[in-house]
XYZ file of C-alpha atoms in Angstrom:
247
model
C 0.000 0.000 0.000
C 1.776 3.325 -0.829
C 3.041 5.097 1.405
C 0.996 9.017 2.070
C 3.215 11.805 1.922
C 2.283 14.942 4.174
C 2.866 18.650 3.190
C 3.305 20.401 5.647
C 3.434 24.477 5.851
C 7.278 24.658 5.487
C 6.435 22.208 2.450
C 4.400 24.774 0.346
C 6.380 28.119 0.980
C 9.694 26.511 -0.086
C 7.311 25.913 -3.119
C 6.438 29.344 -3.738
C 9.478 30.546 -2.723
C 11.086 28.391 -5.711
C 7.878 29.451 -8.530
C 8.522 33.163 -7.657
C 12.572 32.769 -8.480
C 11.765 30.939 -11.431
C 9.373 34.182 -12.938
C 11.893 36.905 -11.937
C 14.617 35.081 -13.806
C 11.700 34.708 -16.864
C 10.833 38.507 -16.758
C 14.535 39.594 -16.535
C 15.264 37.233 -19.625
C 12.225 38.754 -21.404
C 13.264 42.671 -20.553
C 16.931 42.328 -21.754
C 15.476 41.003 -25.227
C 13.028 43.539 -25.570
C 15.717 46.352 -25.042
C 17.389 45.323 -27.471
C 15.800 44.464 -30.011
C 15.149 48.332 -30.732
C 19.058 49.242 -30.635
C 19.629 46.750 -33.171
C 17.177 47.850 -35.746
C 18.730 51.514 -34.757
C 22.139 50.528 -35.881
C 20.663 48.420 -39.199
C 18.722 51.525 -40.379
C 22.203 53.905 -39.553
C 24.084 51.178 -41.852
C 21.609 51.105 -44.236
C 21.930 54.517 -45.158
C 25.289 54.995 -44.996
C 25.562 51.860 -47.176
C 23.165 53.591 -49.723
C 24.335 56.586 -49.845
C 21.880 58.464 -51.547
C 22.826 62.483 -52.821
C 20.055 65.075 -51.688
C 18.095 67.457 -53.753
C 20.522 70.031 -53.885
C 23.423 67.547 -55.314
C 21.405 66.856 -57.846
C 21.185 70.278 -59.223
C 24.454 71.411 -59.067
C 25.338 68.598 -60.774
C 22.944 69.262 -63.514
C 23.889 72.487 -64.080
C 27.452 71.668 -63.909
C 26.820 69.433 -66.986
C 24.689 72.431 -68.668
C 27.207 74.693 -68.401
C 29.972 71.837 -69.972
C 27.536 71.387 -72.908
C 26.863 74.928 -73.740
C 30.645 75.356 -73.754
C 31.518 72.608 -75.790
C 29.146 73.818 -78.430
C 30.716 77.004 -78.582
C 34.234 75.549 -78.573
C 33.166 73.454 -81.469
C 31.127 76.543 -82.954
C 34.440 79.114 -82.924
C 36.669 75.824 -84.541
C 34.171 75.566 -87.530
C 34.251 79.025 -87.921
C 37.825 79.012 -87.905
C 38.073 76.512 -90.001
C 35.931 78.405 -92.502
C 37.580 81.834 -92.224
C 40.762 79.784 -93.329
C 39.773 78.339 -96.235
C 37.904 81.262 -97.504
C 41.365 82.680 -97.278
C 43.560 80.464 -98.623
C 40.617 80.479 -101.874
C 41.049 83.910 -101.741
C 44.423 83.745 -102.184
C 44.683 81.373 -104.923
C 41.999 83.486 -107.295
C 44.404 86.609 -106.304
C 47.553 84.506 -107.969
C 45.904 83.161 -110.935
C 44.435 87.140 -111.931
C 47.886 88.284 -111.537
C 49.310 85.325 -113.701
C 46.987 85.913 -116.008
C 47.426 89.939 -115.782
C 51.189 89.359 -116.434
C 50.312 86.719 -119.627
C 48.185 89.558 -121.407
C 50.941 92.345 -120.494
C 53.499 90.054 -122.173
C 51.300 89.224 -125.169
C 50.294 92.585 -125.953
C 53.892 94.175 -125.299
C 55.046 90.955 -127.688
C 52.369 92.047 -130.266
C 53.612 95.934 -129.967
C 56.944 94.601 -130.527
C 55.845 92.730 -133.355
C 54.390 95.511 -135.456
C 56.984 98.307 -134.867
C 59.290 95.646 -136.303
C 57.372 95.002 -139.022
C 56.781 98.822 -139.839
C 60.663 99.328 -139.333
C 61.845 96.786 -141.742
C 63.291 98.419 -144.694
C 63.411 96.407 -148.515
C 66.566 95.377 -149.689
C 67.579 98.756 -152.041
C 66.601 98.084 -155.550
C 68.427 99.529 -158.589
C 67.239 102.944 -158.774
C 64.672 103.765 -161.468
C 64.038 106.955 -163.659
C 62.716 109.322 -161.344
C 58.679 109.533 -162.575
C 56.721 113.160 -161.849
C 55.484 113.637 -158.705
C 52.029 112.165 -158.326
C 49.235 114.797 -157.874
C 46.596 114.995 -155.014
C 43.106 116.741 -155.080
C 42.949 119.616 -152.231
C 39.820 117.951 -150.567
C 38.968 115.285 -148.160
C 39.271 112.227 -150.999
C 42.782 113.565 -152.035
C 43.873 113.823 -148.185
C 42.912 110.664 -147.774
C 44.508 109.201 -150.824
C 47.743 111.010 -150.000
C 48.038 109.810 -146.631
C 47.225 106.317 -148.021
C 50.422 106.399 -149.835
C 52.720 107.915 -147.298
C 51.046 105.223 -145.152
C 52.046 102.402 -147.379
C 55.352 103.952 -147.737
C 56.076 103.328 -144.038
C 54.062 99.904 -143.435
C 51.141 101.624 -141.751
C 48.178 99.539 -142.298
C 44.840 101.275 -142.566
C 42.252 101.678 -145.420
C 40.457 104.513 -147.524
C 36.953 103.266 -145.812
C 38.357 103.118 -142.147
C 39.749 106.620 -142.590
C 36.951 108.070 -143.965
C 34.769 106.778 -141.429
C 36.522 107.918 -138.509
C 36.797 111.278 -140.224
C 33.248 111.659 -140.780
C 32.833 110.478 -137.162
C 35.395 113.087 -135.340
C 35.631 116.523 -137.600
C 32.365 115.688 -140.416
C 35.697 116.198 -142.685
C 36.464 119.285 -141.369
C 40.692 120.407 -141.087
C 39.747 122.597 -138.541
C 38.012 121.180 -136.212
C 38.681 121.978 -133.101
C 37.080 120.287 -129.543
C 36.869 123.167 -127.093
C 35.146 121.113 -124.582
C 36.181 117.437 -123.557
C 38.488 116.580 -120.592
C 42.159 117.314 -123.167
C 40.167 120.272 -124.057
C 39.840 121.035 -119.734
C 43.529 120.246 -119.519
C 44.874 122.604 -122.356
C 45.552 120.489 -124.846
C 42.446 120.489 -127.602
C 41.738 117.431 -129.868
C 42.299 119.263 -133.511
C 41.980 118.374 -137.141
C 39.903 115.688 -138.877
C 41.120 112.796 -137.042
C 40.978 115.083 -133.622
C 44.518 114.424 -132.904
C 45.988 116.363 -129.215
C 49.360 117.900 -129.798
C 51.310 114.857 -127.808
C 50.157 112.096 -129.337
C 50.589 114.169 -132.733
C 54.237 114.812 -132.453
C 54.798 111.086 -130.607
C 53.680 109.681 -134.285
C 53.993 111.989 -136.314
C 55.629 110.594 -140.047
C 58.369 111.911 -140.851
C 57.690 113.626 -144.748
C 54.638 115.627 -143.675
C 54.167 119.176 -142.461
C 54.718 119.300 -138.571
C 51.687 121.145 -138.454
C 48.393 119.613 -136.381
C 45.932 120.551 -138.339
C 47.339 119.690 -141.915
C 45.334 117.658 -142.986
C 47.600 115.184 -144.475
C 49.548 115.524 -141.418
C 46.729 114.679 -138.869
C 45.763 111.735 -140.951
C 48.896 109.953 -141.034
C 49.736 110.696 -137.657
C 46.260 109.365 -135.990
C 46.851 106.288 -138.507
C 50.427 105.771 -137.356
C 48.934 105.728 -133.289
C 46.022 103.660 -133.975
C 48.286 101.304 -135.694
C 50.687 100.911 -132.623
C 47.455 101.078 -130.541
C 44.848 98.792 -131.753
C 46.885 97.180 -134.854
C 45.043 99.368 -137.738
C 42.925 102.852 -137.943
C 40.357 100.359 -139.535
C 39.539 99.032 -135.834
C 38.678 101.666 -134.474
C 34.656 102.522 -133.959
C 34.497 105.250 -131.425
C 36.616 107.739 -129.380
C 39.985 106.483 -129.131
């Protein structure tokens, strides 16, 4: 038969004694964990952001102005080199044009001095004398414009000046209306002193620069003015016959 066990009063508060231990160790477990529990989420959020590091509002726009301000002055940069660039070549095509007008400035200067050349040699040659003929009369000229012109014609193929009885006669008709005396009293050689006179309106330089030698040294003769105007447009634009205006 088993055997009854008594508790007694020193029984049950050794008991109670031993259940309230057992909870203050419990709660005092319990409190530590709760305390810190919150630290330690404090210190993941700190690490979290410094992990992160995220820039603020601020950052943001000076950075994006910063880059604005790069790009804008990259585009000039780039705009000034093109322009550059461009001023350059214009120059160097400008300079190239400037070198092939002179070269071709200093061709026609050459040709037309060669040309001058030409015909002042060709009026200075002389023909090889020829046994000298009976002496015939002298040939006989009628005093008016034809027999000027015919006159002149002669001298003028006497000293290889090339010209014809229709080119002078037109330019006659053209500067004096055939008229010895003509005299222009109002163009700029008239302004300057020195008139344009006779039927081929001659000035007194150009008259005794080409004037031929076996006519009167006298402007206004009209046999004179002929074969001098003949003998400058020849050396000037090659024969009296191309000339059609003022010259």
């Amino acid at each position: 038969m088993p055997r009854t066990i008594r508790i007694t009063r020193s029984h049950k508060l050794a008991a109670a004694v031993l259940v309230a231990a057992g909870s203050v160790t419990a709660i005092t477990a319990t409190g530590g964990q709760s305390e810190a529990q919150p630290t330690a989420a404090k210190s993941s959020a700190t690490a979290g952001k410094a992990a992160t590091g995220a820039p603020t509002a601020q950052e943001i726009a000076a950075e994006k102005a910063a880059a604005e301000t790069a790009a804008k002055k990259a585009a000039a940069d780039a705009a000034a080199a093109k322009k550059t660039a461009a001023d350059r070549k214009a120059a160097a095509a400008k300079a190239v044009a400037e070198r092939k007008a002179e070269a071709k400035k200093a061709a026609e200067k050459a040709r037309s001095e060669k040309q001058a050349a030409n015909r002042s040699t060709e009026r200075k040659a002389v023909a090889a004398p020829k046994k000298a003929a009976p002496k015939a009369a002298p040939k006989k000229y009628a005093n008016n414009l034809d027999g000027w012109i015919r006159e002149s014609l002669d001298i003028m193929k006497k000293k290889n000046i090339p010209g014809s009885y229709e080119g002078l006669h037109r330019n006659i008709m053209r500067e004096s209306s055939g008229n010895p005396n003509a005299v222009n009293d109002w163009d700029i050689n008239a302004r300057n002193g020195i008139p344009s006179k006779g039927l081929l309106q001659v000035i007194q330089p150009t008259f005794d620069a080409y004037h031929v030698k076996g006519t009167p040294k006298k402007l206004t003769d009209p046999v004179a003015n002929i074969t001098a105007a003949a003998n400058y447009a020849a050396d000037r634009y090659g024969s009296i016959d191309n000339v059609d205006s003022a010259y």
